[in-house]
XYZ file of C-alpha atoms in Angstrom:
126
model
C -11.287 11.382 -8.820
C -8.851 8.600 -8.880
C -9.039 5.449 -11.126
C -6.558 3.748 -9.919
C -2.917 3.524 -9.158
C -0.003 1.499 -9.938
C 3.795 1.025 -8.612
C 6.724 -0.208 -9.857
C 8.289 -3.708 -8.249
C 11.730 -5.093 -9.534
C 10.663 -8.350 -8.099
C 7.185 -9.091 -8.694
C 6.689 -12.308 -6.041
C 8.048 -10.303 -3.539
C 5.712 -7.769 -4.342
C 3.046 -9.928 -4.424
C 4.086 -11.719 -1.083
C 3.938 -7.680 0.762
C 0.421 -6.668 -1.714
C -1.552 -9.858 -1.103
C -0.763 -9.518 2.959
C -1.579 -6.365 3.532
C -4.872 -6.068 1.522
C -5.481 -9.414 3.146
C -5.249 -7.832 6.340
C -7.824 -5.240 5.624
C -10.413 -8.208 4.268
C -9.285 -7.780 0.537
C -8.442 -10.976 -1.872
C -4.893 -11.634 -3.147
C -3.625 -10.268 -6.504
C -4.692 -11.775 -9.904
C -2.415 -11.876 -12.634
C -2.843 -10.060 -15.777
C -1.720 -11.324 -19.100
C 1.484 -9.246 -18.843
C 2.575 -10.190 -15.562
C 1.055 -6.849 -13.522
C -0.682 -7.813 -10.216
C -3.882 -5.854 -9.961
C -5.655 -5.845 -5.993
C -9.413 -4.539 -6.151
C -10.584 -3.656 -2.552
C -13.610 -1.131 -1.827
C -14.226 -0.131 -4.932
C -10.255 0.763 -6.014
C -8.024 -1.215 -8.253
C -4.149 -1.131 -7.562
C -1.742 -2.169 -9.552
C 2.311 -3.801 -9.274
C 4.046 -3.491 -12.073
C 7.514 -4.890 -14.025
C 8.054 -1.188 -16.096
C 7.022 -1.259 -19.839
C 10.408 0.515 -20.683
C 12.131 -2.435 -19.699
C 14.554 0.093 -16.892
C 14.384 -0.728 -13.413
C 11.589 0.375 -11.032
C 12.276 2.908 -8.879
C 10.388 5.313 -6.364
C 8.891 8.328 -6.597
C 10.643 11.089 -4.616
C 7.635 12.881 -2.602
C 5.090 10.159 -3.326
C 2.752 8.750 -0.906
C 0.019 6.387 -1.910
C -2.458 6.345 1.054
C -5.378 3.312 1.611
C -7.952 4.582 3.633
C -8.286 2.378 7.136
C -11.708 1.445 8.233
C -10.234 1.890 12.171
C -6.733 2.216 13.875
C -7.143 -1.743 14.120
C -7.306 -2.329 10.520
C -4.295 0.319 10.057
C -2.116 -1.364 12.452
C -2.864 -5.099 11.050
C -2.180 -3.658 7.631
C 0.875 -2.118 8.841
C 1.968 -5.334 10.947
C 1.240 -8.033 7.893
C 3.738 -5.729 5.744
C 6.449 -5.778 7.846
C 5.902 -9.585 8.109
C 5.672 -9.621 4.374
C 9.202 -8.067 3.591
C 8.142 -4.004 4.305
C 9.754 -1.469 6.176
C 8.143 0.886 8.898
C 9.192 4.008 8.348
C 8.214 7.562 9.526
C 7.092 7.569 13.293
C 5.616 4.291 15.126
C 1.719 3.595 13.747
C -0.493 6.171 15.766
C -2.514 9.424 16.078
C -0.837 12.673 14.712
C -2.663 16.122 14.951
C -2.504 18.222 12.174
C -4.276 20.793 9.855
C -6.999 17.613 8.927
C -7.753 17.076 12.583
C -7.171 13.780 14.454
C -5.313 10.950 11.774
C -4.457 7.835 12.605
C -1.053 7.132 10.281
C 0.767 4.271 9.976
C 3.470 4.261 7.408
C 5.487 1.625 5.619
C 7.668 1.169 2.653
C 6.934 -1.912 0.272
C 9.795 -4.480 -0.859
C 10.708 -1.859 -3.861
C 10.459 1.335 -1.958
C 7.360 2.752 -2.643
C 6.205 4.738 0.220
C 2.873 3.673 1.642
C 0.832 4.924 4.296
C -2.516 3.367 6.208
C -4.880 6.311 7.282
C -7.912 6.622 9.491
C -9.503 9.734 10.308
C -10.601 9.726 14.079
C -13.625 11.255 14.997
């Protein structure tokens, strides 16, 4: 369904300092750098994307936005969620842990990036 998806960072080595730790945690590479600055992360088959915006106006976060990577196990979730907060994230929303809900069993752990993008690790427990 998706092709990819792409934030906005106000300070792009920041970003890339929070982006290339997490997806490091979760066995991804760290970003390469496109010819107009954006970092792009490919990891299981997805591309993600930082960007400076093309309008030239600050970056800023979408009100009600989530972007979600999908967690292999509630290791991999917590690692990711650990290396951001080491890389200049913030946890936010409960602790990292299992919430029941409407999709069963989900292992969440949340975490806002260095521009305020709202992120969140999930694995679906079985």
């Amino acid at each position: 369904m998706y092709s990819h998806n792409m934030v906005g960072a106000n300070d792009i080595e920041a970003a890339r300092k929070f982006y290339d730790a997490t997806f490091q945690a979760i066995g991804g590479k760290p970003a390469i750098q496109d010819d107009k600055g954006r970092l792009i992360y490919m990891h299981n088959g997805g591309i993600f994307m930082v960007t400076a915006p093309i309008d030239g106006q600050p970056a800023t976060v979408g009100n009600g936005c989530t972007i979600g990577f999908a967690m292999e196990n509630p290791e991999q979730a917590k690692a990711w969620h650990d290396a951001g907060v080491a890389a200049g994230g913030t946890s936010i929303e409960d602790p990292p842990g299992v919430r029941e809900g409407g999709f069963g069993q989900l292992y969440l752990a949340y975490l806002r990036d260095p521009s305020g993008n709202k992120l969140c690790a999930l694995h679906r427990v079985v």
